[in-house]
Coordinates of C-alpha atoms in Angstrom, one line a residue:
X2 CA 205.7 78.2 -136.0
X3 CA 203.5 75.8 -138.0
X4 CA 201.9 76.8 -141.2
X5 CA 198.5 76.4 -139.5
X6 CA 199.5 78.8 -136.8
X7 CA 200.8 81.3 -139.2
X8 CA 197.6 81.4 -141.0
X9 CA 195.8 82.1 -137.6
X10 CA 197.8 85.3 -137.3
X11 CA 198.9 84.4 -133.7
X12 CA 199.4 86.9 -131.0
X13 CA 203.1 86.7 -130.0
X14 CA 203.6 84.6 -126.9
X15 CA 207.3 85.9 -126.3
X16 CA 208.8 89.2 -126.5
X17 CA 212.5 89.7 -127.0
X18 CA 212.8 92.8 -125.0
X19 CA 211.7 91.1 -121.7
X20 CA 212.5 87.9 -120.0
X21 CA 210.1 85.0 -119.9
X22 CA 209.4 85.4 -116.3
X23 CA 208.4 89.1 -116.8
X24 CA 206.3 88.1 -119.9
X25 CA 204.8 85.3 -117.8
X26 CA 203.5 87.8 -115.3
X27 CA 202.2 90.1 -117.9
X28 CA 200.2 87.2 -119.7
X29 CA 198.8 86.3 -116.2
X30 CA 197.7 90.0 -115.8
X31 CA 196.2 90.2 -119.3
X32 CA 194.1 87.0 -118.7
X33 CA 192.9 88.3 -115.3
X34 CA 192.0 91.7 -116.7
X35 CA 190.1 90.6 -119.8
X36 CA 189.0 87.0 -119.2
X37 CA 188.8 85.4 -115.8
X38 CA 189.0 88.2 -113.4
X39 CA 191.5 88.7 -110.7
X40 CA 191.8 86.0 -108.0
X41 CA 191.6 87.2 -104.3
X42 CA 194.4 86.3 -101.9
X43 CA 194.2 82.7 -100.6
X44 CA 193.2 82.2 -97.0
X45 CA 195.8 81.7 -94.3
X46 CA 194.6 78.2 -93.7
X47 CA 192.0 75.6 -94.6
X48 CA 190.5 73.4 -91.8
X49 CA 189.2 69.9 -92.6
X50 CA 186.7 67.5 -90.8
X51 CA 186.1 64.0 -91.9
X52 CA 182.3 63.3 -91.6
X53 CA 182.1 59.9 -93.3
X54 CA 184.5 57.1 -93.7
X55 CA 184.4 53.6 -95.3
X56 CA 187.6 51.6 -94.7
X57 CA 186.4 48.7 -96.9
X58 CA 185.2 50.6 -100.1
X59 CA 185.3 48.9 -103.6
X60 CA 185.8 45.3 -102.2
X61 CA 188.1 46.5 -99.4
X62 CA 190.7 48.0 -101.7
X63 CA 190.0 51.7 -100.9
X64 CA 189.6 54.0 -98.0
X65 CA 186.6 56.4 -98.9
X66 CA 186.3 59.5 -96.8
X67 CA 184.0 62.6 -97.2
X68 CA 185.6 65.7 -95.7
X69 CA 184.3 69.1 -95.1
X70 CA 186.7 71.9 -95.9
X71 CA 186.3 75.4 -94.2
X72 CA 188.2 78.6 -94.6
X73 CA 187.7 82.3 -93.8
X74 CA 186.7 84.7 -96.5
X75 CA 185.8 88.5 -96.4
X76 CA 182.1 87.5 -96.0
X77 CA 182.8 85.0 -93.2
X78 CA 183.6 81.3 -93.1
X79 CA 182.8 79.1 -96.1
X80 CA 182.5 75.5 -96.2
X81 CA 182.1 72.8 -99.1
X82 CA 182.6 69.0 -99.1
X83 CA 184.9 66.8 -101.0
X84 CA 185.2 63.0 -101.5
X85 CA 188.4 61.2 -101.2
X86 CA 189.4 57.8 -102.4
X87 CA 192.7 56.4 -101.3
X88 CA 193.7 52.8 -102.6
X89 CA 195.7 51.0 -99.9
X90 CA 199.4 51.1 -100.9
X91 CA 202.8 51.2 -99.1
X92 CA 204.0 54.2 -101.1
X93 CA 202.7 57.9 -101.3
X94 CA 200.0 58.0 -103.9
X95 CA 199.7 60.4 -107.0
X96 CA 196.5 62.2 -107.0
X97 CA 193.8 63.1 -109.5
X98 CA 191.7 66.1 -108.3
X99 CA 188.5 66.0 -110.4
X100 CA 186.2 69.0 -110.7
X101 CA 182.9 67.3 -111.1
X102 CA 179.5 68.3 -112.4
X103 CA 177.7 66.0 -110.0
X104 CA 178.5 64.9 -106.3
X105 CA 177.7 61.2 -107.0
X106 CA 180.7 58.8 -107.1
X107 CA 181.0 56.6 -109.0
X108 CA 179.4 58.4 -111.8
X109 CA 179.2 58.1 -115.5
X110 CA 182.0 60.8 -115.7
X111 CA 184.0 59.4 -112.8
X112 CA 185.2 55.6 -112.9
X113 CA 186.4 55.7 -109.4
X114 CA 187.3 52.1 -109.0
X115 CA 189.2 52.0 -112.2
X116 CA 191.2 55.1 -111.2
X117 CA 192.1 53.5 -107.8
X118 CA 193.0 50.1 -109.5
X119 CA 195.6 52.1 -111.5
X120 CA 197.3 53.3 -108.3
X121 CA 195.9 56.8 -108.2
X122 CA 194.1 58.6 -105.4
X123 CA 191.0 60.4 -106.4
X124 CA 189.7 63.5 -104.8
X125 CA 186.3 64.8 -106.1
X126 CA 184.7 68.2 -105.6
X127 CA 181.4 69.1 -107.1
X128 CA 181.6 72.6 -108.6
X129 CA 178.2 73.5 -107.4
X130 CA 179.3 73.1 -103.9
X131 CA 182.0 75.8 -104.4
X132 CA 179.6 78.4 -106.1
X133 CA 176.4 77.5 -108.0
X134 CA 176.1 77.5 -111.6
X135 CA 172.3 77.3 -111.8
X136 CA 171.3 80.9 -112.3
X137 CA 173.3 83.0 -114.7
X138 CA 174.4 86.4 -113.4
X139 CA 173.6 85.3 -109.9
X140 CA 176.5 86.0 -107.4
X141 CA 174.3 86.0 -104.3
X142 CA 175.0 82.5 -103.1
X143 CA 177.9 80.1 -102.5
X144 CA 181.5 81.3 -102.5
X145 CA 180.4 84.2 -104.8
X146 CA 178.3 85.7 -102.0
X147 CA 181.3 85.8 -99.8
X148 CA 183.2 88.1 -102.2
X149 CA 180.6 89.9 -104.5
X150 CA 178.6 92.7 -102.8
X151 CA 175.1 93.4 -103.9
X152 CA 175.5 91.1 -106.8
X153 CA 177.6 93.7 -108.6
X154 CA 181.0 93.1 -110.2
X155 CA 183.8 95.5 -111.3
X156 CA 184.8 95.0 -114.9
X157 CA 187.9 92.9 -114.0
X158 CA 186.4 91.2 -111.0
X159 CA 186.5 87.4 -111.1
X160 CA 183.8 85.1 -112.6
X161 CA 182.8 81.6 -111.7
X162 CA 185.6 79.9 -113.5
X163 CA 187.9 81.8 -111.3
X164 CA 185.8 80.8 -108.2
X165 CA 185.9 77.1 -109.1
X166 CA 189.5 77.3 -109.6
X167 CA 190.0 79.1 -106.3
X168 CA 188.0 76.3 -104.6
X169 CA 190.2 73.6 -106.4
X170 CA 193.2 75.3 -104.9
X171 CA 191.7 75.2 -101.4
X172 CA 191.3 71.3 -101.9
X173 CA 195.1 71.3 -102.8
X174 CA 195.7 73.0 -99.5
X175 CA 194.2 70.1 -97.8
X176 CA 195.7 67.4 -100.1
X177 CA 199.2 68.4 -99.4
X178 CA 198.7 67.7 -95.6
X179 CA 197.8 64.1 -96.2
X180 CA 200.5 61.7 -95.4
X181 CA 199.3 59.1 -97.9
X182 CA 199.6 61.5 -100.9
X183 CA 202.5 62.6 -102.9
X184 CA 202.2 66.4 -102.6
X185 CA 204.5 66.8 -105.7
X186 CA 202.1 64.8 -107.9
X187 CA 198.8 66.4 -107.6
X188 CA 197.1 66.8 -111.0
X189 CA 193.7 68.7 -111.6
X190 CA 191.3 67.8 -114.3
X191 CA 187.9 68.6 -115.6
X192 CA 185.6 68.5 -118.6
X193 CA 184.0 71.3 -120.6
X194 CA 183.7 74.4 -118.5
X195 CA 185.6 72.5 -115.8
X196 CA 188.3 71.8 -118.1
X197 CA 188.7 75.6 -118.6
X198 CA 188.7 75.7 -114.7
X199 CA 191.4 73.1 -114.5
X200 CA 193.6 75.1 -116.7
X201 CA 193.0 78.4 -114.9
X202 CA 193.8 76.6 -111.6
X203 CA 197.0 75.1 -113.0
X204 CA 198.1 78.4 -114.6
X205 CA 197.9 80.2 -111.2
X206 CA 198.8 77.4 -108.8
X207 CA 202.2 76.0 -109.2
X208 CA 201.6 73.2 -106.8
X209 CA 199.6 71.5 -109.7
X210 CA 201.7 68.7 -111.2
X211 CA 199.6 68.3 -114.4
X212 CA 196.6 70.4 -115.8
X213 CA 194.2 68.1 -117.6
X214 CA 191.6 69.6 -119.9
X215 CA 188.9 67.5 -121.6
X216 CA 186.9 69.1 -124.4
X217 CA 187.4 72.6 -122.8
X218 CA 187.0 74.6 -126.0
X219 CA 186.7 78.4 -126.0
X220 CA 188.1 79.9 -122.8
X221 CA 190.0 76.6 -122.3
X222 CA 192.5 75.1 -124.6
X223 CA 191.0 76.3 -127.9
X224 CA 192.5 79.2 -129.8
X225 CA 189.9 81.8 -130.5
X226 CA 191.3 84.1 -133.2
X227 CA 191.0 83.2 -136.8
X228 CA 188.2 80.7 -136.3
X229 CA 185.7 82.2 -138.7
X230 CA 182.5 80.3 -138.2
X231 CA 184.0 77.2 -136.4
X232 CA 183.7 76.6 -132.7
X233 CA 182.1 78.9 -130.0
X234 CA 182.5 82.7 -129.9
X235 CA 181.8 85.2 -127.2
X236 CA 178.3 85.8 -128.7
X237 CA 177.4 82.2 -127.8
X238 CA 178.2 82.7 -124.1
X239 CA 176.3 86.0 -124.1
X240 CA 173.4 84.3 -125.8
X241 CA 173.0 81.5 -123.2
X242 CA 173.9 83.8 -120.2
X243 CA 177.0 82.0 -119.3
X244 CA 179.3 84.9 -119.7
X245 CA 179.3 85.1 -115.8
X246 CA 181.8 82.3 -116.0
X247 CA 184.2 85.1 -116.9
X248 CA 184.7 88.7 -115.8
X249 CA 182.4 91.4 -117.1
X250 CA 185.2 92.9 -119.5
X251 CA 184.9 89.4 -121.3
X252 CA 181.9 90.7 -123.2
X253 CA 183.6 93.9 -124.4
X254 CA 184.8 91.9 -127.5
X255 CA 181.4 90.4 -128.3
X256 CA 181.3 90.1 -132.1
X257 CA 185.0 91.3 -132.2
X258 CA 186.7 88.0 -131.1
X259 CA 189.8 88.6 -133.4
X260 CA 190.4 91.9 -131.7
X261 CA 191.0 90.5 -128.3
X262 CA 194.5 91.3 -126.8
X263 CA 194.9 87.6 -125.7
X264 CA 194.4 84.1 -126.8
X265 CA 194.3 80.8 -125.2
X266 CA 197.9 79.8 -125.8
X267 CA 198.6 82.5 -123.2
X268 CA 196.9 80.4 -120.7
X269 CA 198.4 77.1 -121.6
X270 CA 201.9 78.6 -121.6
X271 CA 201.4 79.7 -117.9
X272 CA 201.5 75.9 -117.1
X273 CA 205.1 75.5 -118.3
X274 CA 207.3 73.8 -117.2
X275 CA 204.8 71.6 -115.6
X276 CA 202.8 68.9 -117.4
X277 CA 199.7 69.7 -119.4
X278 CA 197.2 67.1 -121.1
X279 CA 194.5 68.1 -123.4
X280 CA 191.8 65.8 -124.9
X281 CA 189.5 66.5 -127.9
X282 CA 186.5 64.8 -129.5
X283 CA 186.2 64.8 -133.3
X284 CA 182.3 65.5 -133.2
X285 CA 182.7 68.2 -130.6
X286 CA 182.3 71.2 -133.0
X287 CA 181.7 73.7 -130.2
X288 CA 185.1 73.0 -128.6
X289 CA 186.8 73.0 -132.1
X290 CA 189.3 70.1 -131.8
X291 CA 191.6 71.6 -134.3
X292 CA 191.9 74.9 -132.3
X293 CA 192.5 72.9 -129.1
X294 CA 195.3 71.1 -130.8
X295 CA 196.9 74.3 -132.2
X296 CA 196.6 75.9 -128.7
X297 CA 199.0 73.1 -127.5
X298 CA 201.3 73.7 -130.4
X299 CA 201.5 77.4 -129.8
X300 CA 202.1 77.0 -126.1
X301 CA 205.1 74.9 -126.8
X302 CA 207.1 77.9 -127.3
X303 CA 207.0 78.7 -123.6
X304 CA 208.2 75.1 -122.8
X305 CA 211.1 75.7 -125.1
X306 CA 212.2 78.6 -122.9
X307 CA 212.9 75.9 -120.3
X308 CA 214.7 73.7 -122.6
X309 CA 211.8 71.5 -123.0
X310 CA 209.7 70.2 -126.0
X311 CA 206.1 70.9 -125.1
X312 CA 204.0 69.1 -127.7
X313 CA 206.0 66.7 -129.8
X314 CA 204.2 66.9 -133.2
X315 CA 204.5 68.0 -136.8
X316 CA 202.0 70.8 -136.2
X317 CA 199.4 69.1 -138.5
X318 CA 196.1 68.2 -136.9
X319 CA 196.5 64.5 -136.3
X320 CA 194.4 61.6 -137.4
X321 CA 191.5 60.3 -135.4
X322 CA 192.6 57.9 -132.6
X323 CA 196.1 59.7 -132.2
X324 CA 197.7 60.2 -129.0
X325 CA 200.7 62.5 -128.6
X326 CA 202.6 61.9 -125.2
X327 CA 206.3 62.3 -125.9
X328 CA 206.8 65.7 -124.6
X329 CA 205.6 67.8 -121.5
X330 CA 202.2 68.5 -123.3
X331 CA 200.0 65.4 -124.2
X332 CA 197.1 65.6 -126.6
X333 CA 194.6 63.0 -127.9
X334 CA 191.9 63.1 -130.4
X335 CA 188.9 60.5 -130.1
X336 CA 185.8 59.6 -131.8
X337 CA 182.5 60.7 -130.4
X338 CA 181.0 63.9 -129.0
X339 CA 181.3 66.3 -126.0
X340 CA 181.8 63.8 -123.1
X341 CA 184.2 62.8 -120.5
X342 CA 184.7 59.1 -121.2
X343 CA 186.7 56.2 -119.6
X344 CA 188.8 56.3 -122.8
X345 CA 189.7 59.8 -121.9
X346 CA 190.6 58.9 -118.2
X347 CA 192.8 56.1 -119.4
X348 CA 194.6 58.4 -121.8
X349 CA 195.4 60.8 -119.2
X350 CA 196.4 58.2 -116.7
X351 CA 198.7 56.6 -119.5
X352 CA 200.2 60.1 -119.9
X353 CA 200.9 60.4 -116.2
X354 CA 202.2 56.9 -116.0
X355 CA 204.7 57.6 -118.6
X356 CA 205.8 60.8 -117.0
X357 CA 206.4 59.1 -113.6
X358 CA 208.8 56.5 -115.1

């Protein structure tokens, strides 16, 4: 363990008396109980209907389709749209499933043509179409209304991050049926709260090839314990009302962050032995880049149980502009603020390109 991690008084990831597989189940249970809530059982099937198609998108290089997905829930059938961009190719395509803040494509966060030009299929789902994030504490619309009765949740009942991750897995249910796509190379990525979502999706859904987290911060890749005044705290989520992203028990440790029985290296470790890529921005004080980096360092212990490296580094927060990509965990630190930039996209695709060779 690096000196930086020792100073953070890390919760132990491994336990000598139990196997890693048993410990992995326990970590998933802890995160479900105290942070994200328990995810309901997946539907038996997902239906799909193409309602828009452009065979000559992006100068004729790409097939663009808009698809409505539907599936059964306890509250009845639920539907939401996705957008799919398939560059013409004679081989099965790797896929980037992007959890988006806005439905427009291309968008300032989504350079669709550049992604397709690099040989990746792109699937985009707007998180608001899964369940709305417009009124904090409101579970009466979207997917939330299909599962939450009378807008009341049990202490360990899932929050909106869990719902968005559930929706992402339903998109994967569809993507694996497409002949053009490589079902073994479906990566899920998101920025900020949707970076948290991408990690929770990848932790639960072992079909995810690589989980990509951009500036995900607290509740994402960033370690929470031992931060003092740096970065966000539970109190910040309570103050702005966004604690409904999590299960109700999340707020039990308001003002007592260091007493939580979990930390975010638990989440990152659940992605092992699959690929994980984390991006930070040096001016993103809320996400606390150093804690995001240390989360990757700490999670590497799980990868080592599989005979893998995890993050290959010296354990010291790297210099600005550094990219670490030798192991199964990738990390980069760029200039600028809280944003999903083209630089970030290219870093993630560089990482995936390297792992595919």
